[in-house]
Amino acid sequence: MAHELMLEITKMNSSYSPVIINEPSQWDEIVDGSRSLVIFIDDIFGKTNLDKKYLSAWEKRFDAMWACSSEGKVLLIIGCRKNILEEGKSTFEKYDLFKDEHTMDLSSPRYELSSNDKTGILMSYCIAFGVQTPSIPFDRNTLDKVLSHEEIRTIAQQRTLVGFPQLCNLFFTKPSFFEKGIDFFIHASEELVKDISFLRRRKRSEYAVLLYALLKNNCILSDDLDEQLMTDVCKVLNTSTLDCTDVQDLIVEQPLIAYLERSPVKKPLYQLKHITIFEAVLKSVSTSYPEFLLEHAHPNVLMSYIRSAN
């Protein structure tokens, strides 16, 4: 959502350049007052729990970030989980940057998708993926891809733990999920974990790419791999070593196309599409290769692992 918002802003005002920042030090390197920027910082203080080291590093820059935003030179979008904001409330409430009037809780009923909204999303995906939606009785065996009006209505009424747009993306881009129909939306988290585990057992090269992305804190630069880390990953999985070309080929095909997305802002960058996918991969790796995870993972990933273990 934030990526699309950035692109819309730059379309409306071409003087702004989109930038994704992942580390506090990057703010100092990129923001110098000479350029108009729309900046996105996702999971600024950690993916699943408050990383106090990151909080301390970012806090030194809060006043400068607010000043740049107030002047309009920088349009700033910050992504942060609700539980992390609550955990660090005593710190955040001291800064204008995090005042209530400057925050949006996308999980609140105010921004919750209605059944009509969900139906519209489903119908748009059906059109995009060539899924037929007959309103009259039909023989499912005679149609390739189909969702009945009743199935669409039932799916649209589900209250899902995972974000509905993300579920739709997975549902329509991965054939095995589409085949499960309504059950996928009811048991999405379990289905994700099962599918990641299947890749570990049967598709080691694809699993290696997901493991690499996890260890690199959800970041694959497809033209600049950490060759030593990828070698170590493939060795522990007992599969052939992958180079840049191998990875570039894998990430645009099934099954990885359902799990990874290309950043519209930083072109060689691929990331796991959603935190729920990140967590499913983390659960699989921490169960099957805990020592390897502890030895090779980015500190932010280890913090997520510690939280999930508790």
JSON list of C-alpha atoms in Angstrom, two decimals, residues 209-210 212-214 216-225 247-248 250-252 256-257 259-274:
[
{"chain": "A", "resi": 209, "resn": "VAL", "atom": "CA", "xyz": [15.77, -17.96, -1.94]},
{"chain": "A", "resi": 210, "resn": "LEU", "atom": "CA", "xyz": [13.16, -17.48, 0.81]},
{"chain": "A", "resi": 212, "resn": "TYR", "atom": "CA", "xyz": [18.21, -15.94, 2.01]},
{"chain": "A", "resi": 213, "resn": "ALA", "atom": "CA", "xyz": [15.58, -13.17, 1.98]},
{"chain": "A", "resi": 214, "resn": "LEU", "atom": "CA", "xyz": [14.77, -13.87, 5.62]},
{"chain": "A", "resi": 216, "resn": "LYS", "atom": "CA", "xyz": [18.98, -10.53, 4.90]},
{"chain": "A", "resi": 217, "resn": "ASN", "atom": "CA", "xyz": [16.11, -8.90, 6.80]},
{"chain": "A", "resi": 218, "resn": "ASN", "atom": "CA", "xyz": [13.67, -9.30, 3.91]},
{"chain": "A", "resi": 219, "resn": "CYS", "atom": "CA", "xyz": [15.92, -7.95, 1.20]},
{"chain": "A", "resi": 220, "resn": "ILE", "atom": "CA", "xyz": [17.13, -9.54, -2.04]},
{"chain": "A", "resi": 221, "resn": "LEU", "atom": "CA", "xyz": [19.19, -7.38, -4.37]},
{"chain": "A", "resi": 222, "resn": "SER", "atom": "CA", "xyz": [18.88, -9.65, -7.39]},
{"chain": "A", "resi": 223, "resn": "ASP", "atom": "CA", "xyz": [21.93, -8.15, -9.11]},
{"chain": "A", "resi": 224, "resn": "ASP", "atom": "CA", "xyz": [24.15, -8.05, -6.01]},
{"chain": "A", "resi": 225, "resn": "LEU", "atom": "CA", "xyz": [23.88, -11.25, -3.95]},
{"chain": "A", "resi": 247, "resn": "VAL", "atom": "CA", "xyz": [17.83, -16.23, -8.38]},
{"chain": "A", "resi": 248, "resn": "GLN", "atom": "CA", "xyz": [16.54, -13.83, -11.04]},
{"chain": "A", "resi": 250, "resn": "LEU", "atom": "CA", "xyz": [13.41, -18.30, -9.78]},
{"chain": "A", "resi": 251, "resn": "ILE", "atom": "CA", "xyz": [11.78, -15.17, -8.36]},
{"chain": "A", "resi": 252, "resn": "VAL", "atom": "CA", "xyz": [9.66, -14.50, -11.44]},
{"chain": "A", "resi": 256, "resn": "LEU", "atom": "CA", "xyz": [8.15, -17.65, -5.58]},
{"chain": "A", "resi": 257, "resn": "ILE", "atom": "CA", "xyz": [6.16, -15.12, -7.61]},
{"chain": "A", "resi": 259, "resn": "TYR", "atom": "CA", "xyz": [5.69, -14.76, -2.12]},
{"chain": "A", "resi": 260, "resn": "LEU", "atom": "CA", "xyz": [8.13, -12.14, -3.42]},
{"chain": "A", "resi": 261, "resn": "GLU", "atom": "CA", "xyz": [7.50, -8.74, -4.94]},
{"chain": "A", "resi": 262, "resn": "ARG", "atom": "CA", "xyz": [9.70, -6.32, -6.79]},
{"chain": "A", "resi": 263, "resn": "SER", "atom": "CA", "xyz": [9.97, -2.90, -5.25]},
{"chain": "A", "resi": 264, "resn": "PRO", "atom": "CA", "xyz": [8.47, -0.28, -7.59]},
{"chain": "A", "resi": 265, "resn": "VAL", "atom": "CA", "xyz": [10.89, 2.24, -6.13]},
{"chain": "A", "resi": 266, "resn": "LYS", "atom": "CA", "xyz": [14.19, 0.38, -5.94]},
{"chain": "A", "resi": 267, "resn": "LYS", "atom": "CA", "xyz": [14.13, -1.85, -9.02]},
{"chain": "A", "resi": 268, "resn": "PRO", "atom": "CA", "xyz": [16.67, -4.63, -8.23]},
{"chain": "A", "resi": 269, "resn": "LEU", "atom": "CA", "xyz": [15.13, -5.09, -4.77]},
{"chain": "A", "resi": 270, "resn": "TYR", "atom": "CA", "xyz": [12.80, -8.00, -4.06]},
{"chain": "A", "resi": 271, "resn": "GLN", "atom": "CA", "xyz": [11.07, -8.55, -0.74]},
{"chain": "A", "resi": 272, "resn": "LEU", "atom": "CA", "xyz": [8.68, -10.99, 0.88]},
{"chain": "A", "resi": 273, "resn": "LYS", "atom": "CA", "xyz": [5.26, -9.51, 0.12]},
{"chain": "A", "resi": 274, "resn": "HIS", "atom": "CA", "xyz": [3.87, -9.35, 3.63]}
]
